[in-house]
CSV table of C-alpha atoms in Angstrom, one decimal:
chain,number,residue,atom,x,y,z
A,1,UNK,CA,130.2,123.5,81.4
A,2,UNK,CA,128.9,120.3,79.9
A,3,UNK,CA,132.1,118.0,79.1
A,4,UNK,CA,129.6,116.3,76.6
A,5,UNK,CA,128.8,119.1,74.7
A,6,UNK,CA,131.6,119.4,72.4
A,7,UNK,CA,131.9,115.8,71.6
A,8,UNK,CA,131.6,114.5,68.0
A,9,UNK,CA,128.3,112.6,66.9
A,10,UNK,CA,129.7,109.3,67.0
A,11,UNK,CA,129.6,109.3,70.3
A,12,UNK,CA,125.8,109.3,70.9
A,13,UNK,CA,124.0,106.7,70.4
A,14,UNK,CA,120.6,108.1,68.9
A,15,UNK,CA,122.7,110.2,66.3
A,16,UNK,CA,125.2,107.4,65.5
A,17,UNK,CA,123.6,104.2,65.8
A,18,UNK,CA,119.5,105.1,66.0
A,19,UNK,CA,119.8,108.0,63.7
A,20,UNK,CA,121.7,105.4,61.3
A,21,UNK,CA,120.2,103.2,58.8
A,22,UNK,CA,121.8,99.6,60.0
A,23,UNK,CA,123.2,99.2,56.7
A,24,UNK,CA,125.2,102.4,57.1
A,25,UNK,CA,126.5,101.8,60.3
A,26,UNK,CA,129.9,102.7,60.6
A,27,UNK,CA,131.7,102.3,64.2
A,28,UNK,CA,135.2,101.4,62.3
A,29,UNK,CA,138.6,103.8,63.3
A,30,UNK,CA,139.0,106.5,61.7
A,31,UNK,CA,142.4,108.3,63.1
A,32,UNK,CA,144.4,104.7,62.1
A,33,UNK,CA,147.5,104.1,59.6
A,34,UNK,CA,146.1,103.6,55.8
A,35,UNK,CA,146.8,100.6,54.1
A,36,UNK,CA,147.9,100.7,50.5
A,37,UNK,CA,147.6,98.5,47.5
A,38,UNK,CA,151.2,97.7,47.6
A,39,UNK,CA,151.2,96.8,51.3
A,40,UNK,CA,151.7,93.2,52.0
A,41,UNK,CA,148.4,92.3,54.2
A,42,UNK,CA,148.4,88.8,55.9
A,43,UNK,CA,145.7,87.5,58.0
A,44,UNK,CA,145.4,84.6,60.9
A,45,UNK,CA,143.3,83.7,63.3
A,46,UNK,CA,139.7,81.9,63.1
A,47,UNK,CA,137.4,80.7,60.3
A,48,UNK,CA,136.2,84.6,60.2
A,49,UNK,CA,139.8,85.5,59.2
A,50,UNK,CA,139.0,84.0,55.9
A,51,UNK,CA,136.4,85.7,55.1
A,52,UNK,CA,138.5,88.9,55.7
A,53,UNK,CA,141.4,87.9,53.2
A,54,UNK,CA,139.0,86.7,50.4
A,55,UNK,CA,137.2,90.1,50.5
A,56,UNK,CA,140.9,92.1,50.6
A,57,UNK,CA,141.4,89.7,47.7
A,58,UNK,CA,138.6,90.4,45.9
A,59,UNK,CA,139.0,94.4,47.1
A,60,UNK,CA,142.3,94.2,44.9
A,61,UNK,CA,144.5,94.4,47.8
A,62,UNK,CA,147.9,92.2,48.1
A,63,UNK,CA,147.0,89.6,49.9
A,64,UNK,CA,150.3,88.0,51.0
A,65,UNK,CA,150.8,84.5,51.1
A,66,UNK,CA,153.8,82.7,51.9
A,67,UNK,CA,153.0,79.3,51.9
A,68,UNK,CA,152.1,78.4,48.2
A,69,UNK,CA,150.8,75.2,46.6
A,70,UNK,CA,153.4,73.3,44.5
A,71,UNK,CA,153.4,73.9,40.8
A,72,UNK,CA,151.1,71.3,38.7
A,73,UNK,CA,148.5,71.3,41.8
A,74,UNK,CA,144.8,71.9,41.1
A,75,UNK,CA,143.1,74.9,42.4
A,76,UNK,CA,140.7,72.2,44.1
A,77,UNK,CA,143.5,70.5,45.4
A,78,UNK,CA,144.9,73.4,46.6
A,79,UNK,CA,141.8,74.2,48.8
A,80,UNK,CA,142.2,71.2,49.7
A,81,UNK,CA,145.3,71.3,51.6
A,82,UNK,CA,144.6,74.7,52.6
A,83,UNK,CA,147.1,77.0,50.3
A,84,UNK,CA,145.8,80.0,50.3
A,85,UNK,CA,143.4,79.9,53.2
A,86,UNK,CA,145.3,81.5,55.2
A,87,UNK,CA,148.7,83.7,55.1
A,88,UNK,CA,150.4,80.4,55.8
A,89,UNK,CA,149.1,76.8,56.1
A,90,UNK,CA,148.8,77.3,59.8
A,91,UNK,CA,144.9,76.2,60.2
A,92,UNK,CA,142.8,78.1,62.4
A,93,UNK,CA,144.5,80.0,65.2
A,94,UNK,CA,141.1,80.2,67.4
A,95,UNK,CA,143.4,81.0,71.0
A,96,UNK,CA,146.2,84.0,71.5
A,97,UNK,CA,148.1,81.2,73.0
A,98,UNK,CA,148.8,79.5,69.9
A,99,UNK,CA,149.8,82.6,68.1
A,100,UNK,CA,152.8,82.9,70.9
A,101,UNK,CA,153.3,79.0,70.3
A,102,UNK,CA,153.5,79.3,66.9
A,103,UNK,CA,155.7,82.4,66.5
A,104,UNK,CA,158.1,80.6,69.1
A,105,UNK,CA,157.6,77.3,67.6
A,106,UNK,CA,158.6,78.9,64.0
A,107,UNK,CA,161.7,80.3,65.4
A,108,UNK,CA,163.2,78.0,67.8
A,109,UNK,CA,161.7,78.9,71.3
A,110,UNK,CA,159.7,75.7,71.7
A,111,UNK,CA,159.8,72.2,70.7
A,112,UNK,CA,156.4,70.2,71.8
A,113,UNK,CA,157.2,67.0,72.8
A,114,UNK,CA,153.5,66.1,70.9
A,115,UNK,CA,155.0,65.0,67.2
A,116,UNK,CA,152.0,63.8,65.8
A,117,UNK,CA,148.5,61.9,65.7
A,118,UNK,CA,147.1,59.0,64.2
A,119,UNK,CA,143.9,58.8,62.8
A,120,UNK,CA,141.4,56.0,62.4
A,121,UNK,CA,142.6,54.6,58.8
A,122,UNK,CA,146.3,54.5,59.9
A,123,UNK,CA,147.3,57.7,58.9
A,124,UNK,CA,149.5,60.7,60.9
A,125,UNK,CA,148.1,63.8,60.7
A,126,UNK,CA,150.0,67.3,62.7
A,127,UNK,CA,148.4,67.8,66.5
A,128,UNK,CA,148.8,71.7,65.5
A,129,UNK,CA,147.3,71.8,62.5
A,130,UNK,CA,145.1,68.6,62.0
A,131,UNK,CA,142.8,69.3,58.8
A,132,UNK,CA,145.6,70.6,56.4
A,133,UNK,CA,146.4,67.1,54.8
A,134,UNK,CA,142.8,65.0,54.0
A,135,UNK,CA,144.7,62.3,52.9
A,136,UNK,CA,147.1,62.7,56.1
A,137,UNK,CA,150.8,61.4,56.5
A,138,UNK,CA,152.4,58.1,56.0
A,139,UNK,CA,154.8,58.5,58.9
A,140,UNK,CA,156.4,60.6,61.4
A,141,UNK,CA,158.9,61.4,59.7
A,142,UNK,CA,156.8,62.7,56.7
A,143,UNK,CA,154.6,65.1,59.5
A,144,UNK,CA,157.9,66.6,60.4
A,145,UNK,CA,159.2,67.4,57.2
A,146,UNK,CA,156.3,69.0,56.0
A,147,UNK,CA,156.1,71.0,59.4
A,148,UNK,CA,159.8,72.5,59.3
A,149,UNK,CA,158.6,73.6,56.0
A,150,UNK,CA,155.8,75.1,57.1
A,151,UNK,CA,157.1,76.8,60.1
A,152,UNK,CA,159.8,78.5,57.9
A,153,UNK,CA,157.2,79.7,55.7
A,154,UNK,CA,155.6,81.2,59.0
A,155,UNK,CA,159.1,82.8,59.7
A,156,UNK,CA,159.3,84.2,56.1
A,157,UNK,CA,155.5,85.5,56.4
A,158,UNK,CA,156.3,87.2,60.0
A,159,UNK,CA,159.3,88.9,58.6
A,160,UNK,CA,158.2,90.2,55.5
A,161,UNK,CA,154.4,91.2,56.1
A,162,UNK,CA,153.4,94.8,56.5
A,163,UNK,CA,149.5,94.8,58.0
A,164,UNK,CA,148.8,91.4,60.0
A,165,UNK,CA,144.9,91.0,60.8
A,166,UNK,CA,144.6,88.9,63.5
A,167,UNK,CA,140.6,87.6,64.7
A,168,UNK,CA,140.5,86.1,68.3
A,169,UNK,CA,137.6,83.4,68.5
A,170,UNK,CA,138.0,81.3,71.2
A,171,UNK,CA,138.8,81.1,74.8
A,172,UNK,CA,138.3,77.5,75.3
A,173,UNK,CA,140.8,75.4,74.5
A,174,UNK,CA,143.3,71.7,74.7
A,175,UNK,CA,146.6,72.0,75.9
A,176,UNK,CA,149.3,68.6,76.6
A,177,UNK,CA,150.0,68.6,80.1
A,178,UNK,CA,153.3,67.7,79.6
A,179,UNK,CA,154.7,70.9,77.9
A,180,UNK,CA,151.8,73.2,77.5
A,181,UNK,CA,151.2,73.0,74.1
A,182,UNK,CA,148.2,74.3,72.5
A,183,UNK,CA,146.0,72.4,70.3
A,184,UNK,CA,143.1,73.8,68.1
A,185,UNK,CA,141.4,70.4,68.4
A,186,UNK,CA,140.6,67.8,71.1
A,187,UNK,CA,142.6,64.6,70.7
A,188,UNK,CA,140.1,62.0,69.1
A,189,UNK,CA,138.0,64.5,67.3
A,190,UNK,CA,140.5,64.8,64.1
A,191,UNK,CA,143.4,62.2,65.1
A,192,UNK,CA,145.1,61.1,68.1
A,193,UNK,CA,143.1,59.4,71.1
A,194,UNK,CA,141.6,61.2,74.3
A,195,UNK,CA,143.4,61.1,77.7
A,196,UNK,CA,142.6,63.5,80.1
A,197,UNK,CA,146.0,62.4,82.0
A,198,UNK,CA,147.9,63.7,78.6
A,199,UNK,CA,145.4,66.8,77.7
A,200,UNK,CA,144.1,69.4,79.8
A,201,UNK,CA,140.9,71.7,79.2
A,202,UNK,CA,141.0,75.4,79.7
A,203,UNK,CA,139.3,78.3,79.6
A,204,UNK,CA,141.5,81.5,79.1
A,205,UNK,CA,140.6,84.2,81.5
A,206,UNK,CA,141.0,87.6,80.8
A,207,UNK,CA,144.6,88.4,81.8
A,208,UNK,CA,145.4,85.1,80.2
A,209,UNK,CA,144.6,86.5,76.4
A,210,UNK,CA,146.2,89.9,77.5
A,211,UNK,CA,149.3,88.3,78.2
A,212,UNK,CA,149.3,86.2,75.1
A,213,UNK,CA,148.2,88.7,72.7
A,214,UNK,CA,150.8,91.3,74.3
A,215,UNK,CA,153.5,88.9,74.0
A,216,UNK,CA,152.8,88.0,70.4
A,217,UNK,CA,152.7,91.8,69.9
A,218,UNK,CA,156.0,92.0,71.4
A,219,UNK,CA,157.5,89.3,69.3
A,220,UNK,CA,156.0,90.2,66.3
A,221,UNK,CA,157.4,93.4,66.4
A,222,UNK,CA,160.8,92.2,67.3
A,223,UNK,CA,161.3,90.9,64.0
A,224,UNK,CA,159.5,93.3,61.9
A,225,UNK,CA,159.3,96.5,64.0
A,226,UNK,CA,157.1,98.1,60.8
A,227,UNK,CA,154.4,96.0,61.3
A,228,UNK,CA,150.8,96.9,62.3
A,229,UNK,CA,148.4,94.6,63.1
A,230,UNK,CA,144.7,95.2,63.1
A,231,UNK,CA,143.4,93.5,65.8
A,232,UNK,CA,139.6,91.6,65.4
A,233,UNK,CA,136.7,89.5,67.3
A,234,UNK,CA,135.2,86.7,65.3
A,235,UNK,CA,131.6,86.9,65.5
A,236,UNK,CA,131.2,83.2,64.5
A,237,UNK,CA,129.8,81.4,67.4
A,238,UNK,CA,131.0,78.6,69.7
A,239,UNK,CA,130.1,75.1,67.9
A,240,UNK,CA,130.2,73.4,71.3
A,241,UNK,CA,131.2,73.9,74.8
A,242,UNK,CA,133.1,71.9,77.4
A,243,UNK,CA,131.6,73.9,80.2
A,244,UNK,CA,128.7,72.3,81.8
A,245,UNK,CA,126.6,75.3,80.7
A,246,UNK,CA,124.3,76.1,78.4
A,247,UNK,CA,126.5,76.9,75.1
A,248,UNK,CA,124.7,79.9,74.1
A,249,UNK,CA,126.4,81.3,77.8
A,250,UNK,CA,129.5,79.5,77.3
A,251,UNK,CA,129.5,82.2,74.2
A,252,UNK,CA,128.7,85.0,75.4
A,253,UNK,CA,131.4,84.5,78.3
A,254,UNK,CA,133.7,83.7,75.7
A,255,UNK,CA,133.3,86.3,73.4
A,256,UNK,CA,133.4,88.9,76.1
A,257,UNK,CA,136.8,87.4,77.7
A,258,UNK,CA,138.1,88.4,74.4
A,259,UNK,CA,136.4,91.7,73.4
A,260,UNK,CA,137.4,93.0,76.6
A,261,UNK,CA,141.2,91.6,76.5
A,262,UNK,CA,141.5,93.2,72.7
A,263,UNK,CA,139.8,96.7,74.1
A,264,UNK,CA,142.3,96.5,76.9
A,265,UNK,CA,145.4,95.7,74.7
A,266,UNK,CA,144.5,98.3,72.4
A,267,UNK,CA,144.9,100.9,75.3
A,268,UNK,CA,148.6,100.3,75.2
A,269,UNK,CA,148.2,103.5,71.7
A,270,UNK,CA,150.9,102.2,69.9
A,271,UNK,CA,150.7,103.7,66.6
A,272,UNK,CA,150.8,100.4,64.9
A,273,UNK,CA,147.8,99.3,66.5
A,274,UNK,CA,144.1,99.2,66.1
A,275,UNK,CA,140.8,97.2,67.0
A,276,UNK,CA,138.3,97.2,64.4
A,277,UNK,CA,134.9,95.9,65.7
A,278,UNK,CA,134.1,93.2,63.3
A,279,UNK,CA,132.1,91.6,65.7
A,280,UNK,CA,130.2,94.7,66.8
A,281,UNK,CA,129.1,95.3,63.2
A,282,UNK,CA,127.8,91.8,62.8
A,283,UNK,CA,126.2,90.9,66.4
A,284,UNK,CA,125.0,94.3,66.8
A,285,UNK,CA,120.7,94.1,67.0
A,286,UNK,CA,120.0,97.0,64.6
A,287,UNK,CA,120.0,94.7,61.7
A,288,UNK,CA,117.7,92.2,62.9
A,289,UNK,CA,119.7,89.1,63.1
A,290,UNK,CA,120.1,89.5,59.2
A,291,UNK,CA,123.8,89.3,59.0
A,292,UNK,CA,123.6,85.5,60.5
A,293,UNK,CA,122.8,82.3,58.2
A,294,UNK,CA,120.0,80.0,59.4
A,295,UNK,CA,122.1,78.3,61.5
A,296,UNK,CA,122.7,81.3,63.7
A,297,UNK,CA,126.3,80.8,63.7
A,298,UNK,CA,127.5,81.2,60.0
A,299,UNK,CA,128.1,84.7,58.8
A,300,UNK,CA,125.9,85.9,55.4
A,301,UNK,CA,127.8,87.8,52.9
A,302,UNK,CA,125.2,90.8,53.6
A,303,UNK,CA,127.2,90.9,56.5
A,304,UNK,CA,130.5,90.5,55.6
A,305,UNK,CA,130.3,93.1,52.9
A,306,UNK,CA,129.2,95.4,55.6
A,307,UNK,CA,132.5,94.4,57.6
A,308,UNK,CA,134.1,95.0,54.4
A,309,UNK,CA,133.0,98.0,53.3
A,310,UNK,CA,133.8,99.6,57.3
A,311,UNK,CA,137.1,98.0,56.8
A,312,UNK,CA,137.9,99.8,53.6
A,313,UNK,CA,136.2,102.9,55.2
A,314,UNK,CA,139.1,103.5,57.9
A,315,UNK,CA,142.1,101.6,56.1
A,316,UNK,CA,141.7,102.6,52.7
A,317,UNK,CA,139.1,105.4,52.9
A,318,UNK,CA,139.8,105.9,48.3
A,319,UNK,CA,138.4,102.3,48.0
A,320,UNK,CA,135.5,102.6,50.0
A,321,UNK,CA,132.3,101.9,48.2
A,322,UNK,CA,129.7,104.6,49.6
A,323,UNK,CA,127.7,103.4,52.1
A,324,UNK,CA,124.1,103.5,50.6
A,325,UNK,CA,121.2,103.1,52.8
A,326,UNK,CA,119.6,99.8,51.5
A,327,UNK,CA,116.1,99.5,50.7
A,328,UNK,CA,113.9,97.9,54.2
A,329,UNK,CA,112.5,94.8,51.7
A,330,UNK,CA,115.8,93.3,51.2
A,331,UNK,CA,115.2,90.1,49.4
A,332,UNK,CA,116.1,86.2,51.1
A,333,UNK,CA,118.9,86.3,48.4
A,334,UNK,CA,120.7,89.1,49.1
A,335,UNK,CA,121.4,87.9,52.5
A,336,UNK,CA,122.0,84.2,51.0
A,337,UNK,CA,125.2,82.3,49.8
A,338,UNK,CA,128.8,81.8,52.0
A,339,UNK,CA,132.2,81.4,50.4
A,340,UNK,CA,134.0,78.0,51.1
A,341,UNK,CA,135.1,78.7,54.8
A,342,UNK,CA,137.0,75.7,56.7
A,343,UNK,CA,136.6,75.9,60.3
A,344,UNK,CA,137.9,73.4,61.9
A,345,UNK,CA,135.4,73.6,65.2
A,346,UNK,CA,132.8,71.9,62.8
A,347,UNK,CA,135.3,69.0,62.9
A,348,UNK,CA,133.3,68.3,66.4
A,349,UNK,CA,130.4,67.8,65.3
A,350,UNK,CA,131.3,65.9,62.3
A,351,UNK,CA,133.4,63.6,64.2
A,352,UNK,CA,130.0,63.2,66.7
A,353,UNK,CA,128.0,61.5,63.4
């Protein structure tokens, strides 16, 4: 007896992955819940997240938004300010830590003493979210107001949603050493001032995201037990690194933190939850680097229609284009062109010029 000889082909490399043009690859779930047109599908997380919800978009899913611009605003405008960009006008989520915040922050559980920043012209702009508002905030008062309505928007969206897609990206983060709070920017890079006695860094270990993304699980699903939640790995890279290393390592490090922590939470076989490897299908070496811009960080919309058309492979398997093997001469423009993505991690480097 052989206990390998019975298993399926997907589980050999040379049949499933060598024996597989790379634009055919297909590691996605298969044995996972369906998601249907009707279905209310929100997503959160890091700039790859958008890329995610303007594809279901486009794919003629519902992409559910609860946090809407006001009527007479442009549709640049809009972008802008961020309506749209995500589920709710939360920013990026790059940590698990401030999905928990912001789930307890939306209903009740924690106040952070950190109200808000000022920026070089004068202006407030929100700690938690600092990039939503270009023009920023006249006051406190006025970052507040616009926060409560926000964070009730959150509550609607956590409520009401039926498929939440949620993409770790980082592991390296700010929090206030007062209360805990977690930032998705340094103080001084987009508002407020740097003080290491007032901000800490860290770097989330492995049983750190488990614990977070668990108990975002757990509260999630106390306030909308129907929920499921298709659990991701942004393949966009680290912009910069705290660590005194080398950031490419810092990366790699990062990125593993978190593909092992989602592997391992995903173990727990509830029904109404699944990893889909996102970042296997874009940093995997069968297709030659192709699926990253010239930068090496930002993601080509070769590759994101690849993520795509996995995604609608195992969610909604009667949308799913077929998977053609493409032709080896692929042309520079096929692999060209990004949709507007803001990620606030280039914030860094801009605020470095």
């Amino acid at each position: 007896m052989n206990p390998y000889r019975d298993l399926p082909a997907e589980r050999f490399w040379r049949k499933a992955v060598a024996g597989v043009p790379p634009f055919a690859l297909d590691p996605g779930p298969r044995e996972t819940f369906r998601i249907a047109r009707t279905d209310r599908v929100a997503t959160a997380g890091s700039c790859f997240a958008q890329r995610v919800s303007q594809a279901l978009a486009r794919g003629g899913f519902r992409y559910h938004v609860t946090e809407t611009a006001p009527d007479g605003l442009s549709e640049a405008e809009a972008a802008s300010r961020q309506f749209g960009t995500f589920s709710a006008r939360y920013g990026n989520l790059y940590g698990p830590r401030q999905f928990v915040q912001l789930f307890d922050r939306a209903f009740g559980a924690f106040d952070p003493q950190l109200k808000a920043w000022q920026r070089e012209d004068g202006r407030l702009v929100d700690p938690f979210r600092p990039t939503i508002e270009p023009n920023g905030f006249a006051d406190e008062a006025a970052v507040i107001e616009a926060r409560e309505t926000h964070l009730a928007r959150v509550r609607d969206l956590f409520e009401s949603l039926d498929v939440l897609v949620v993409t770790l990206g980082l592991t390296e983060g700010w929090r206030c050493r007062a209360d805990g709070a977690a930032l998705s920017l340094a103080p001084g890079v987009a508002g407020g001032q740097f003080d290491p006695q007032e901000v800490a860094f860290v770097n989330a270990g492995t049983a750190e995201v488990i614990a977070d993304v668990n108990g975002f699980l757990d509260r999630l699903w106390s306030v909308n037990a129907a929920a499921r939640v298709i659990l991701t790995v942004s393949p966009v890279p680290l912009i910069a690194t705290y660590r005194d290393q080398h950031v490419l390592v810092a990366n790699a490090h990062s990125k593993a933190v978190l593909r092992a922590a989602a592997g391992e939470v995903c173990e727990r076989s509830d029904p109404r939850l699944v990893y889909f490897p996102s970042y296997e299908i874009i940093t995997s070496h069968t297709n030659g680097g192709r699926y990253y811009e010239e930068d090496q960080r930002g993601i080509a919309e070769a590759g994101v229609a690849h993520v795509m058309r996995a995604f609608m492979a195992s969610f909604a398997p009667g949308s799913a284009e077929k998977l053609e093997p493409q032709p080896s001469h692929d042309s520079e423009a096929e692999f060209a062109g990004t949709a507007g993505v803001i990620c606030d991690e280039e914030t860094i480097e801009r605020s470095l010029a």
